[in-house]
Amino acid sequence: MSRDLAAATATAVAATDVRVITFAKLDFASGIVYLHNSIGTHTWGGQDWLGVGDLGQISSVEEGTSVSPYKITLNLSGLDSTISSAALTEDYFMRPVDIYVSALNTSDVLVADPTLLWSGFMDVMSVSVGAESDVIQLTAESELAKFDRSRNLLYTNAQLQSNYSGDLFFEFLQDIEGAKPKWRDTSG
């Protein structure tokens, strides 16, 4: 799926000296975290996006013609122990992630509003505590990953009643179990 970059961003990317900036919007249960892979704070979309510089990395974004889920990995290193401990207790599973891309001019200003590059959900977060610094690695999957997950629903009257009390659609379901209907009976 091709992305339509803003004209100013496409021009900046085609230039010989390009400074691409990637934004990550992580929607945790405790609040949304806005990050980018440059230095300083950029204001865009009414939000202040915190720069993590070389400490943050995003794996390559894959797309294809097949209907299958693709994943990305976000790494954040050089953290203090308070951020690492917060990451261990944060509710993140199946929370939204959006990745945007744009370019910066020589004055370190966005040339255009960033373009949505990838959207999905947080899947697995691992925290590595090391002697030099801690590293948080977050794997996120595209929305197509939902097709691979079971919703654990049963097609029974009890399940239907727990979801929609009073619905009678499956009321006689148990009576037709093992029934052998005669289709197009020509004997009589």
Short mmCIF file of N, CA and C in Angstrom, two decimals:
data_model
loop_
_atom_site.label_atom_id
_atom_site.label_comp_id
_atom_site.label_asym_id
_atom_site.label_seq_id
_atom_site.Cartn_x
_atom_site.Cartn_y
_atom_site.Cartn_z
N MET A 1 0.85 -1.16 0.00
CA MET A 1 0.00 0.00 0.00
C MET A 1 0.89 1.23 0.00
N SER A 2 0.81 2.05 -1.00
CA SER A 2 1.66 3.22 -1.08
C SER A 2 1.09 4.32 -0.19
N ARG A 3 1.98 5.16 0.28
CA ARG A 3 1.59 6.26 1.15
C ARG A 3 1.71 7.56 0.36
N ASP A 4 0.75 8.43 0.51
CA ASP A 4 0.80 9.74 -0.12
C ASP A 4 1.41 10.72 0.85
N LEU A 5 2.70 11.02 0.66
CA LEU A 5 3.37 11.99 1.50
C LEU A 5 2.96 13.39 1.07
N ALA A 6 2.98 14.31 2.01
CA ALA A 6 2.72 15.71 1.68
C ALA A 6 3.78 16.15 0.67
N ALA A 7 3.42 17.07 -0.22
CA ALA A 7 4.33 17.50 -1.29
C ALA A 7 5.65 18.02 -0.71
N ALA A 8 5.58 18.79 0.38
CA ALA A 8 6.80 19.33 0.98
C ALA A 8 7.67 18.21 1.56
N THR A 9 7.04 17.20 2.14
CA THR A 9 7.80 16.07 2.68
C THR A 9 8.44 15.27 1.56
N ALA A 10 7.70 15.01 0.48
CA ALA A 10 8.26 14.27 -0.66
C ALA A 10 9.44 15.01 -1.26
N THR A 11 9.35 16.33 -1.36
CA THR A 11 10.45 17.14 -1.90
C THR A 11 11.66 17.05 -0.97
N ALA A 12 11.43 17.13 0.33
CA ALA A 12 12.53 17.05 1.29
C ALA A 12 13.19 15.68 1.26
N VAL A 13 12.42 14.63 1.10
CA VAL A 13 12.97 13.28 1.06
C VAL A 13 13.80 13.08 -0.20
N ALA A 14 13.41 13.72 -1.29
CA ALA A 14 14.15 13.60 -2.55
C ALA A 14 15.44 14.41 -2.55
N ALA A 15 15.59 15.34 -1.62
CA ALA A 15 16.79 16.18 -1.56
C ALA A 15 18.00 15.36 -1.13
N THR A 16 19.19 15.89 -1.40
CA THR A 16 20.41 15.16 -1.05
C THR A 16 20.67 15.15 0.45
N ASP A 17 20.30 16.22 1.13
CA ASP A 17 20.48 16.29 2.58
C ASP A 17 19.11 16.25 3.24
N VAL A 18 18.69 15.06 3.61
CA VAL A 18 17.35 14.89 4.17
C VAL A 18 17.44 14.49 5.64
N ARG A 19 16.55 15.02 6.41
CA ARG A 19 16.46 14.66 7.82
C ARG A 19 15.04 14.17 8.07
N VAL A 20 14.87 12.87 8.02
CA VAL A 20 13.56 12.26 8.23
C VAL A 20 13.32 12.13 9.72
N ILE A 21 12.10 12.38 10.13
CA ILE A 21 11.72 12.26 11.54
C ILE A 21 10.53 11.32 11.64
N THR A 22 10.57 10.45 12.61
CA THR A 22 9.51 9.47 12.83
C THR A 22 8.87 9.73 14.18
N PHE A 23 7.55 9.75 14.19
CA PHE A 23 6.78 9.98 15.42
C PHE A 23 6.09 8.68 15.82
N ALA A 24 6.00 8.42 17.12
CA ALA A 24 5.30 7.25 17.64
C ALA A 24 4.29 7.71 18.69
N LYS A 25 3.04 7.34 18.48
CA LYS A 25 1.96 7.64 19.43
C LYS A 25 1.57 6.33 20.10
N LEU A 26 1.85 6.21 21.38
CA LEU A 26 1.60 4.99 22.14
C LEU A 26 0.48 5.27 23.14
N ASP A 27 -0.64 4.59 22.96
CA ASP A 27 -1.83 4.84 23.78
C ASP A 27 -1.89 3.84 24.93
N PHE A 28 -1.19 4.15 26.02
CA PHE A 28 -1.21 3.30 27.21
C PHE A 28 -2.48 3.57 28.00
N ALA A 29 -2.82 2.66 28.89
CA ALA A 29 -4.02 2.81 29.71
C ALA A 29 -3.92 4.04 30.62
N SER A 30 -2.72 4.37 31.06
CA SER A 30 -2.53 5.52 31.95
C SER A 30 -2.46 6.84 31.20
N GLY A 31 -2.36 6.79 29.87
CA GLY A 31 -2.29 8.01 29.07
C GLY A 31 -1.48 7.79 27.82
N ILE A 32 -1.62 8.71 26.88
CA ILE A 32 -0.93 8.60 25.59
C ILE A 32 0.47 9.18 25.72
N VAL A 33 1.45 8.46 25.16
CA VAL A 33 2.84 8.91 25.14
C VAL A 33 3.17 9.31 23.70
N TYR A 34 3.69 10.52 23.53
CA TYR A 34 4.06 11.05 22.22
C TYR A 34 5.58 11.16 22.14
N LEU A 35 6.21 10.40 21.23
CA LEU A 35 7.66 10.37 21.09
C LEU A 35 8.07 10.59 19.64
N HIS A 36 9.29 11.04 19.44
CA HIS A 36 9.87 11.09 18.10
C HIS A 36 11.35 10.77 18.20
N ASN A 37 11.96 10.46 17.05
CA ASN A 37 13.35 9.99 17.05
C ASN A 37 14.35 11.09 16.77
N SER A 38 14.03 12.31 17.11
CA SER A 38 14.96 13.42 16.96
C SER A 38 15.26 13.97 18.35
N ILE A 39 15.82 15.17 18.40
CA ILE A 39 16.18 15.77 19.68
C ILE A 39 15.24 16.94 19.95
N GLY A 40 14.88 17.14 21.20
CA GLY A 40 14.03 18.26 21.56
C GLY A 40 12.56 17.90 21.49
N THR A 41 11.73 18.91 21.58
CA THR A 41 10.29 18.72 21.54
C THR A 41 9.73 19.36 20.29
N HIS A 42 8.91 18.62 19.57
CA HIS A 42 8.21 19.15 18.40
C HIS A 42 6.73 19.20 18.72
N THR A 43 6.10 20.31 18.38
CA THR A 43 4.66 20.43 18.58
C THR A 43 3.98 20.20 17.24
N TRP A 44 3.08 19.26 17.24
CA TRP A 44 2.34 18.91 16.02
C TRP A 44 1.02 18.28 16.43
N GLY A 45 -0.04 18.60 15.73
CA GLY A 45 -1.35 18.02 16.02
C GLY A 45 -1.87 18.39 17.39
N GLY A 46 -1.45 19.54 17.91
CA GLY A 46 -1.90 19.97 19.23
C GLY A 46 -1.22 19.26 20.38
N GLN A 47 -0.17 18.49 20.09
CA GLN A 47 0.54 17.73 21.13
C GLN A 47 2.02 18.06 21.09
N ASP A 48 2.66 17.95 22.24
CA ASP A 48 4.11 18.08 22.32
C ASP A 48 4.70 16.68 22.26
N TRP A 49 5.53 16.44 21.26
CA TRP A 49 6.16 15.14 21.02
C TRP A 49 7.57 15.20 21.57
N LEU A 50 7.89 14.33 22.51
CA LEU A 50 9.19 14.30 23.18
C LEU A 50 10.21 13.57 22.32
N GLY A 51 11.37 14.19 22.15
CA GLY A 51 12.44 13.56 21.36
C GLY A 51 13.27 12.63 22.20
N VAL A 52 13.55 11.45 21.67
CA VAL A 52 14.40 10.48 22.36
C VAL A 52 15.72 10.28 21.63
N GLY A 53 15.91 10.99 20.50
CA GLY A 53 17.18 10.97 19.77
C GLY A 53 17.60 9.57 19.37
N ASP A 54 18.90 9.31 19.48
CA ASP A 54 19.45 8.01 19.08
C ASP A 54 19.07 6.90 20.06
N LEU A 55 18.45 7.27 21.15
CA LEU A 55 18.05 6.26 22.14
C LEU A 55 16.85 5.46 21.67
N GLY A 56 16.09 5.99 20.69
CA GLY A 56 14.89 5.31 20.20
C GLY A 56 15.10 4.78 18.79
N GLN A 57 14.59 3.59 18.54
CA GLN A 57 14.69 2.97 17.22
C GLN A 57 13.37 2.30 16.88
N ILE A 58 13.03 2.30 15.59
CA ILE A 58 11.86 1.60 15.10
C ILE A 58 12.34 0.69 13.98
N SER A 59 11.93 -0.57 14.03
CA SER A 59 12.32 -1.50 12.97
C SER A 59 11.69 -1.09 11.65
N SER A 60 12.12 -1.72 10.58
CA SER A 60 11.56 -1.38 9.28
C SER A 60 10.08 -1.78 9.24
N VAL A 61 9.31 -0.99 8.50
CA VAL A 61 7.88 -1.22 8.37
C VAL A 61 7.66 -2.05 7.12
N GLU A 62 7.00 -3.20 7.29
CA GLU A 62 6.74 -4.09 6.16
C GLU A 62 5.29 -4.00 5.73
N GLU A 63 5.09 -4.13 4.45
CA GLU A 63 3.76 -4.24 3.90
C GLU A 63 3.83 -5.22 2.75
N GLY A 64 2.71 -5.80 2.40
CA GLY A 64 2.68 -6.74 1.29
C GLY A 64 1.30 -6.83 0.69
N THR A 65 1.20 -7.63 -0.35
CA THR A 65 -0.08 -7.79 -1.02
C THR A 65 -0.93 -8.87 -0.36
N SER A 66 -0.31 -9.73 0.44
CA SER A 66 -1.08 -10.78 1.10
C SER A 66 -1.78 -10.22 2.34
N VAL A 67 -2.90 -10.83 2.68
CA VAL A 67 -3.64 -10.41 3.85
C VAL A 67 -3.07 -11.17 5.04
N SER A 68 -2.01 -10.61 5.63
CA SER A 68 -1.39 -11.23 6.79
C SER A 68 -0.87 -10.12 7.69
N PRO A 69 -0.78 -10.40 8.98
CA PRO A 69 -0.35 -9.37 9.92
C PRO A 69 1.15 -9.11 9.81
N TYR A 70 1.53 -7.86 9.95
CA TYR A 70 2.92 -7.46 9.98
C TYR A 70 3.18 -6.80 11.33
N LYS A 71 4.42 -6.90 11.80
CA LYS A 71 4.73 -6.33 13.10
C LYS A 71 5.92 -5.40 12.99
N ILE A 72 6.04 -4.52 13.96
CA ILE A 72 7.20 -3.65 14.08
C ILE A 72 7.70 -3.76 15.52
N THR A 73 8.95 -3.35 15.70
CA THR A 73 9.54 -3.36 17.03
C THR A 73 10.07 -1.97 17.34
N LEU A 74 9.71 -1.47 18.50
CA LEU A 74 10.18 -0.16 18.97
C LEU A 74 11.12 -0.40 20.13
N ASN A 75 12.31 0.21 20.08
CA ASN A 75 13.30 0.08 21.15
C ASN A 75 13.56 1.43 21.77
N LEU A 76 13.67 1.46 23.08
CA LEU A 76 14.01 2.67 23.81
C LEU A 76 15.10 2.29 24.80
N SER A 77 16.26 2.94 24.69
CA SER A 77 17.37 2.59 25.58
C SER A 77 17.87 3.83 26.31
N GLY A 78 18.80 3.64 27.23
CA GLY A 78 19.36 4.75 27.99
C GLY A 78 18.39 5.31 29.01
N LEU A 79 17.59 4.46 29.59
CA LEU A 79 16.55 4.90 30.53
C LEU A 79 17.02 4.77 31.96
N ASP A 80 16.38 5.53 32.83
CA ASP A 80 16.64 5.32 34.25
C ASP A 80 15.68 4.25 34.78
N SER A 81 15.91 3.79 35.97
CA SER A 81 15.15 2.66 36.52
C SER A 81 13.68 3.00 36.78
N THR A 82 13.34 4.27 36.98
CA THR A 82 11.93 4.61 37.23
C THR A 82 11.08 4.37 35.99
N ILE A 83 11.61 4.69 34.81
CA ILE A 83 10.87 4.45 33.57
C ILE A 83 10.76 2.95 33.31
N SER A 84 11.83 2.23 33.56
CA SER A 84 11.80 0.78 33.35
C SER A 84 10.80 0.11 34.27
N SER A 85 10.73 0.52 35.53
CA SER A 85 9.78 -0.10 36.45
C SER A 85 8.35 0.26 36.08
N ALA A 86 8.13 1.48 35.57
CA ALA A 86 6.79 1.86 35.12
C ALA A 86 6.38 1.02 33.92
N ALA A 87 7.32 0.72 33.04
CA ALA A 87 7.02 -0.10 31.86
C ALA A 87 6.61 -1.51 32.26
N LEU A 88 7.17 -2.01 33.34
CA LEU A 88 6.83 -3.36 33.79
C LEU A 88 5.42 -3.46 34.33
N THR A 89 4.89 -2.38 34.88
CA THR A 89 3.56 -2.42 35.49
C THR A 89 2.47 -1.82 34.61
N GLU A 90 2.83 -1.24 33.48
CA GLU A 90 1.87 -0.56 32.60
C GLU A 90 0.97 -1.56 31.87
N ASP A 91 -0.32 -1.21 31.74
CA ASP A 91 -1.26 -2.01 30.97
C ASP A 91 -1.15 -1.58 29.52
N TYR A 92 -0.63 -2.45 28.66
CA TYR A 92 -0.35 -2.08 27.28
C TYR A 92 -0.97 -3.02 26.25
N PHE A 93 -1.31 -4.24 26.60
CA PHE A 93 -1.70 -5.25 25.62
C PHE A 93 -2.91 -4.81 24.81
N MET A 94 -2.79 -4.88 23.49
CA MET A 94 -3.82 -4.52 22.51
C MET A 94 -4.21 -3.05 22.57
N ARG A 95 -3.31 -2.21 23.05
CA ARG A 95 -3.53 -0.76 23.04
C ARG A 95 -2.98 -0.20 21.72
N PRO A 96 -3.59 0.86 21.18
CA PRO A 96 -3.21 1.39 19.86
C PRO A 96 -1.81 1.99 19.79
N VAL A 97 -1.18 1.83 18.61
CA VAL A 97 0.10 2.42 18.27
C VAL A 97 -0.04 3.03 16.88
N ASP A 98 0.43 4.26 16.71
CA ASP A 98 0.46 4.91 15.41
C ASP A 98 1.87 5.41 15.15
N ILE A 99 2.37 5.18 13.93
CA ILE A 99 3.69 5.65 13.52
C ILE A 99 3.51 6.63 12.36
N TYR A 100 4.11 7.81 12.49
CA TYR A 100 4.02 8.86 11.49
C TYR A 100 5.43 9.19 10.99
N VAL A 101 5.52 9.75 9.79
CA VAL A 101 6.82 10.14 9.23
C VAL A 101 6.69 11.51 8.57
N SER A 102 7.77 12.29 8.68
CA SER A 102 7.85 13.60 8.04
C SER A 102 9.33 13.92 7.85
N ALA A 103 9.62 15.16 7.52
CA ALA A 103 11.01 15.60 7.34
C ALA A 103 11.19 16.94 8.03
N LEU A 104 12.45 17.24 8.37
CA LEU A 104 12.79 18.50 9.02
C LEU A 104 13.61 19.35 8.05
N ASN A 105 13.40 20.68 8.10
CA ASN A 105 14.24 21.56 7.30
C ASN A 105 15.52 21.86 8.06
N THR A 106 16.36 22.72 7.51
CA THR A 106 17.65 23.00 8.14
C THR A 106 17.50 23.75 9.46
N SER A 107 16.33 24.36 9.69
CA SER A 107 16.07 25.05 10.96
C SER A 107 15.42 24.13 11.99
N ASP A 108 15.38 22.82 11.70
CA ASP A 108 14.81 21.81 12.59
C ASP A 108 13.31 22.01 12.79
N VAL A 109 12.62 22.43 11.72
CA VAL A 109 11.18 22.64 11.74
C VAL A 109 10.55 21.66 10.76
N LEU A 110 9.38 21.12 11.11
CA LEU A 110 8.69 20.19 10.21
C LEU A 110 8.35 20.89 8.90
N VAL A 111 8.60 20.22 7.77
CA VAL A 111 8.26 20.80 6.47
C VAL A 111 6.78 20.63 6.15
N ALA A 112 6.13 19.65 6.77
CA ALA A 112 4.70 19.41 6.58
C ALA A 112 4.22 18.54 7.73
N ASP A 113 2.90 18.47 7.89
CA ASP A 113 2.35 17.58 8.90
C ASP A 113 2.75 16.14 8.57
N PRO A 114 3.13 15.37 9.58
CA PRO A 114 3.52 13.99 9.35
C PRO A 114 2.39 13.14 8.75
N THR A 115 2.79 12.13 8.00
CA THR A 115 1.87 11.20 7.35
C THR A 115 1.81 9.91 8.15
N LEU A 116 0.61 9.39 8.36
CA LEU A 116 0.45 8.11 9.06
C LEU A 116 1.09 7.02 8.22
N LEU A 117 2.09 6.35 8.79
CA LEU A 117 2.84 5.32 8.08
C LEU A 117 2.37 3.92 8.46
N TRP A 118 2.02 3.72 9.73
CA TRP A 118 1.66 2.40 10.22
C TRP A 118 0.75 2.55 11.42
N SER A 119 -0.20 1.65 11.56
CA SER A 119 -1.12 1.66 12.69
C SER A 119 -1.34 0.23 13.15
N GLY A 120 -1.38 0.02 14.45
CA GLY A 120 -1.58 -1.33 14.97
C GLY A 120 -1.80 -1.31 16.46
N PHE A 121 -1.43 -2.42 17.11
CA PHE A 121 -1.67 -2.59 18.54
C PHE A 121 -0.44 -3.16 19.22
N MET A 122 -0.23 -2.74 20.47
CA MET A 122 0.89 -3.26 21.26
C MET A 122 0.64 -4.73 21.58
N ASP A 123 1.71 -5.52 21.48
CA ASP A 123 1.56 -6.95 21.72
C ASP A 123 2.44 -7.41 22.89
N VAL A 124 3.75 -7.28 22.76
CA VAL A 124 4.66 -7.78 23.79
C VAL A 124 5.66 -6.69 24.15
N MET A 125 5.87 -6.47 25.45
CA MET A 125 6.87 -5.53 25.91
C MET A 125 7.85 -6.28 26.80
N SER A 126 9.13 -6.11 26.50
CA SER A 126 10.15 -6.72 27.35
C SER A 126 11.11 -5.63 27.82
N VAL A 127 11.56 -5.78 29.03
CA VAL A 127 12.47 -4.82 29.64
C VAL A 127 13.73 -5.57 30.01
N SER A 128 14.88 -5.06 29.54
CA SER A 128 16.17 -5.64 29.88
C SER A 128 16.91 -4.66 30.77
N VAL A 129 17.32 -5.13 31.92
CA VAL A 129 18.06 -4.30 32.86
C VAL A 129 19.52 -4.68 32.74
N GLY A 130 20.35 -3.71 32.39
CA GLY A 130 21.77 -3.98 32.19
C GLY A 130 22.63 -3.11 33.07
N ALA A 131 23.93 -3.36 33.00
CA ALA A 131 24.88 -2.60 33.81
C ALA A 131 24.96 -1.15 33.33
N GLU A 132 24.91 -0.93 32.01
CA GLU A 132 25.04 0.43 31.48
C GLU A 132 23.70 1.16 31.49
N SER A 133 22.66 0.53 30.96
CA SER A 133 21.34 1.16 30.93
C SER A 133 20.27 0.10 30.71
N ASP A 134 19.04 0.53 30.88
CA ASP A 134 17.91 -0.36 30.67
C ASP A 134 17.40 -0.17 29.25
N VAL A 135 16.79 -1.23 28.69
CA VAL A 135 16.25 -1.19 27.34
C VAL A 135 14.82 -1.73 27.38
N ILE A 136 13.91 -0.96 26.78
CA ILE A 136 12.52 -1.42 26.63
C ILE A 136 12.31 -1.75 25.16
N GLN A 137 11.81 -2.94 24.90
CA GLN A 137 11.51 -3.36 23.53
C GLN A 137 10.02 -3.67 23.46
N LEU A 138 9.32 -2.97 22.57
CA LEU A 138 7.88 -3.12 22.41
C LEU A 138 7.60 -3.63 21.01
N THR A 139 6.94 -4.78 20.92
CA THR A 139 6.53 -5.33 19.63
C THR A 139 5.06 -5.02 19.44
N ALA A 140 4.75 -4.45 18.28
CA ALA A 140 3.37 -4.11 17.95
C ALA A 140 2.99 -4.82 16.66
N GLU A 141 1.73 -5.22 16.57
CA GLU A 141 1.24 -5.93 15.39
C GLU A 141 0.19 -5.09 14.69
N SER A 142 0.07 -5.30 13.38
CA SER A 142 -0.93 -4.57 12.61
C SER A 142 -2.32 -5.06 12.98
N GLU A 143 -3.32 -4.34 12.52
CA GLU A 143 -4.70 -4.68 12.86
C GLU A 143 -5.11 -6.04 12.30
N LEU A 144 -4.42 -6.52 11.29
CA LEU A 144 -4.75 -7.83 10.73
C LEU A 144 -4.46 -8.97 11.70
N ALA A 145 -3.67 -8.72 12.72
CA ALA A 145 -3.37 -9.76 13.72
C ALA A 145 -4.62 -10.16 14.48
N LYS A 146 -5.62 -9.29 14.51
CA LYS A 146 -6.87 -9.64 15.21
C LYS A 146 -7.56 -10.83 14.58
N PHE A 147 -7.35 -11.04 13.28
CA PHE A 147 -7.97 -12.17 12.60
C PHE A 147 -7.41 -13.50 13.09
N ASP A 148 -6.17 -13.50 13.57
CA ASP A 148 -5.54 -14.72 14.05
C ASP A 148 -5.89 -15.06 15.48
N ARG A 149 -6.53 -14.15 16.20
CA ARG A 149 -6.85 -14.37 17.61
C ARG A 149 -8.29 -14.86 17.76
N SER A 150 -8.47 -15.83 18.59
CA SER A 150 -9.80 -16.35 18.88
C SER A 150 -10.49 -15.42 19.87
N ARG A 151 -11.77 -15.20 19.67
CA ARG A 151 -12.53 -14.37 20.62
C ARG A 151 -13.10 -15.22 21.75
N ASN A 152 -12.92 -16.55 21.68
CA ASN A 152 -13.39 -17.48 22.70
C ASN A 152 -14.89 -17.37 22.94
N LEU A 153 -15.64 -17.20 21.87
CA LEU A 153 -17.09 -17.16 21.98
C LEU A 153 -17.66 -18.53 21.61
N LEU A 154 -18.73 -18.89 22.27
CA LEU A 154 -19.43 -20.13 21.97
C LEU A 154 -20.78 -19.80 21.37
N TYR A 155 -21.22 -20.58 20.41
CA TYR A 155 -22.53 -20.38 19.82
C TYR A 155 -23.54 -21.25 20.58
N THR A 156 -23.82 -20.82 21.81
CA THR A 156 -24.76 -21.53 22.67
C THR A 156 -25.77 -20.54 23.23
N ASN A 157 -26.88 -21.07 23.72
CA ASN A 157 -27.89 -20.22 24.32
C ASN A 157 -27.35 -19.52 25.57
N ALA A 158 -26.55 -20.24 26.36
CA ALA A 158 -25.99 -19.65 27.58
C ALA A 158 -25.08 -18.45 27.24
N GLN A 159 -24.24 -18.59 26.21
CA GLN A 159 -23.37 -17.49 25.80
C GLN A 159 -24.19 -16.31 25.29
N LEU A 160 -25.23 -16.61 24.51
CA LEU A 160 -26.09 -15.55 23.98
C LEU A 160 -26.82 -14.82 25.10
N GLN A 161 -27.28 -15.56 26.10
CA GLN A 161 -27.99 -14.93 27.22
C GLN A 161 -27.05 -14.06 28.05
N SER A 162 -25.79 -14.48 28.19
CA SER A 162 -24.86 -13.66 28.96
C SER A 162 -24.54 -12.35 28.24
N ASN A 163 -24.60 -12.36 26.91
CA ASN A 163 -24.33 -11.15 26.14
C ASN A 163 -25.60 -10.33 25.88
N TYR A 164 -26.69 -11.02 25.55
CA TYR A 164 -27.94 -10.36 25.17
C TYR A 164 -29.10 -11.05 25.86
N SER A 165 -29.34 -10.71 27.09
CA SER A 165 -30.38 -11.34 27.88
C SER A 165 -31.74 -11.18 27.19
N GLY A 166 -32.48 -12.29 27.08
CA GLY A 166 -33.81 -12.27 26.49
C GLY A 166 -33.84 -12.60 25.00
N ASP A 167 -32.67 -12.68 24.35
CA ASP A 167 -32.62 -13.04 22.93
C ASP A 167 -32.90 -14.54 22.81
N LEU A 168 -33.83 -14.94 21.95
CA LEU A 168 -34.26 -16.33 21.85
C LEU A 168 -33.71 -17.06 20.63
N PHE A 169 -32.74 -16.50 19.95
CA PHE A 169 -32.25 -17.08 18.70
C PHE A 169 -31.75 -18.51 18.88
N PHE A 170 -31.01 -18.80 19.94
CA PHE A 170 -30.45 -20.14 20.16
C PHE A 170 -31.27 -20.96 21.16
N GLU A 171 -32.52 -20.61 21.41
CA GLU A 171 -33.34 -21.25 22.43
C GLU A 171 -33.49 -22.75 22.17
N PHE A 172 -33.68 -23.16 20.93
CA PHE A 172 -33.90 -24.57 20.60
C PHE A 172 -32.69 -25.21 19.94
N LEU A 173 -31.53 -24.62 20.12
CA LEU A 173 -30.32 -25.14 19.49
C LEU A 173 -30.02 -26.57 19.94
N GLN A 174 -30.18 -26.85 21.22
CA GLN A 174 -29.86 -28.20 21.73
C GLN A 174 -30.82 -29.25 21.16
N ASP A 175 -32.03 -28.86 20.74
CA ASP A 175 -33.00 -29.81 20.21
C ASP A 175 -32.64 -30.28 18.79
N ILE A 176 -31.85 -29.50 18.08
CA ILE A 176 -31.52 -29.91 16.71
C ILE A 176 -30.20 -30.65 16.61
N GLU A 177 -29.53 -30.82 17.76
CA GLU A 177 -28.27 -31.55 17.74
C GLU A 177 -28.53 -33.01 17.34
N GLY A 178 -27.86 -33.47 16.35
CA GLY A 178 -28.01 -34.85 15.88
C GLY A 178 -29.22 -35.08 14.99
N ALA A 179 -30.00 -34.05 14.71
CA ALA A 179 -31.18 -34.20 13.85
C ALA A 179 -30.73 -34.50 12.42
N LYS A 180 -31.53 -35.33 11.75
CA LYS A 180 -31.23 -35.69 10.37
C LYS A 180 -32.42 -35.30 9.50
N PRO A 181 -32.42 -34.09 9.04
CA PRO A 181 -33.56 -33.65 8.21
C PRO A 181 -33.53 -34.33 6.85
N LYS A 182 -34.69 -34.54 6.32
CA LYS A 182 -34.79 -35.12 4.99
C LYS A 182 -34.95 -33.97 4.01
N TRP A 183 -34.00 -33.87 3.17
CA TRP A 183 -34.02 -32.82 2.16
C TRP A 183 -34.63 -33.36 0.87
N ARG A 184 -35.59 -32.66 0.38
CA ARG A 184 -36.22 -32.99 -0.90
C ARG A 184 -36.73 -34.42 -0.88
N ASP A 185 -37.53 -34.73 0.12
CA ASP A 185 -38.08 -36.07 0.28
C ASP A 185 -39.10 -36.33 -0.82
N THR A 186 -38.85 -37.35 -1.64
CA THR A 186 -39.73 -37.68 -2.77
C THR A 186 -40.53 -38.95 -2.51
N SER A 187 -40.44 -39.50 -1.28
CA SER A 187 -41.10 -40.77 -1.01
C SER A 187 -42.60 -40.64 -0.70
N GLY A 188 -43.06 -39.51 -0.41
CA GLY A 188 -44.42 -39.47 0.05
C GLY A 188 -45.24 -38.46 -0.56
#
